[in-house]
Coordinates of C-alpha atoms in Angstrom, one line a residue:
X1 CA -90.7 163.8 -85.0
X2 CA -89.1 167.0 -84.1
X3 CA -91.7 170.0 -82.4
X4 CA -89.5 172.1 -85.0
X5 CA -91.7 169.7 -87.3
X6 CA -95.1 171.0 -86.3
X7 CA -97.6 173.5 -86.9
X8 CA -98.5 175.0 -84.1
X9 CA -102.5 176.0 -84.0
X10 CA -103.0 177.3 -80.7
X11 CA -101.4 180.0 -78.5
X12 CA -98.5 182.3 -78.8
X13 CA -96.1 181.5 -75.9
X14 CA -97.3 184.5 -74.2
X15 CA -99.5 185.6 -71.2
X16 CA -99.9 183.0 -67.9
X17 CA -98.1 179.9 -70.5
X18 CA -94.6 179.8 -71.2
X19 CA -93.6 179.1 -74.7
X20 CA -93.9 174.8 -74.5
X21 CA -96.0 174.2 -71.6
X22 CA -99.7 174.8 -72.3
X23 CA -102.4 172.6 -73.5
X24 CA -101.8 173.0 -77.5
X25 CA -102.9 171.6 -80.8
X26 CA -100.1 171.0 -83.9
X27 CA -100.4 169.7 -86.9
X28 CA -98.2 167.6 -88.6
X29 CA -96.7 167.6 -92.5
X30 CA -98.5 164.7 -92.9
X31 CA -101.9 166.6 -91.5
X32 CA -102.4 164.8 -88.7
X33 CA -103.4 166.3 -85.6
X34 CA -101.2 166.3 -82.4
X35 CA -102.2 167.1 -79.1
X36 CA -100.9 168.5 -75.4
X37 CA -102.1 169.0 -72.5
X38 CA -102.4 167.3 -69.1
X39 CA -101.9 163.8 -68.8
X40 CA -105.7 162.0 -68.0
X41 CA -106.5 159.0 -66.2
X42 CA -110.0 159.2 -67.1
X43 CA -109.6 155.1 -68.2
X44 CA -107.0 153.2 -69.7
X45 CA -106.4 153.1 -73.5
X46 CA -105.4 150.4 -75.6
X47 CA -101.3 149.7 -75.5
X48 CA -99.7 152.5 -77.5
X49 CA -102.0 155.4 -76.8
X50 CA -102.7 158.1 -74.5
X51 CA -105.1 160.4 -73.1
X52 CA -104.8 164.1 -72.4
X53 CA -107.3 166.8 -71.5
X54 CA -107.0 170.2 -73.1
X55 CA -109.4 173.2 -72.1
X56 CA -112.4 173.6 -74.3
X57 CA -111.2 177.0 -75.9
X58 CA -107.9 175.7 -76.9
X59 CA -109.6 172.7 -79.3
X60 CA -112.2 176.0 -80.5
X61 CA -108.8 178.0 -81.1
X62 CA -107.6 175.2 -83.3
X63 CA -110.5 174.2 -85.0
X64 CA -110.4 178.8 -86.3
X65 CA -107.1 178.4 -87.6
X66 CA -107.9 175.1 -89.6
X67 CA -110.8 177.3 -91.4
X68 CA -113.4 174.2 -90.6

C-alpha cells in the first residue's frame, strides 16, 4: 500500500517533525489503523509483526480526529 493511500490522523509536517518522520497514526480505505513511530524491542512478536512506540499525545491526537 502506497502512503499516498492513507489518511493521515496526526500532525501536519510542521514544527520540530519533518513532513514523514514523526510518530503518526493513518488510516487505511479499508479502516484499519496504521501506525509509526520508533522501532520497540520491548519483546518479540509473533513472525509477521512489529512493535513501535508512539508518544501518548499522538494516539490522543488520533483518537480527536476519529470522533470516538
Amino acid at each position: 500500500m502506497a502512503r499516498e493511500e492513507l489518511i493521515r490522523l496526526t500532525g501536519n509536517g510542521n514544527g520540530e517533525c519533518g513532513k514523514d518522520d514523526c510518530p503518526n497514526v493513518y488510516r487505511t480505505p479499508s479502516g484499519s489503523i496504521v501506525v509509526q513511530g520508533c522501532v520497540s524491542d520491548a519483546f518479540r512478536p509473533p513472525a509477521g509483526e512489529g512493535l513501535v512506540e508512539i508518544p501518548e499525545n499522538v494516539l490522543r491526537e488520533a483518537v480527536r480526529a476519529l470522533g470516538w
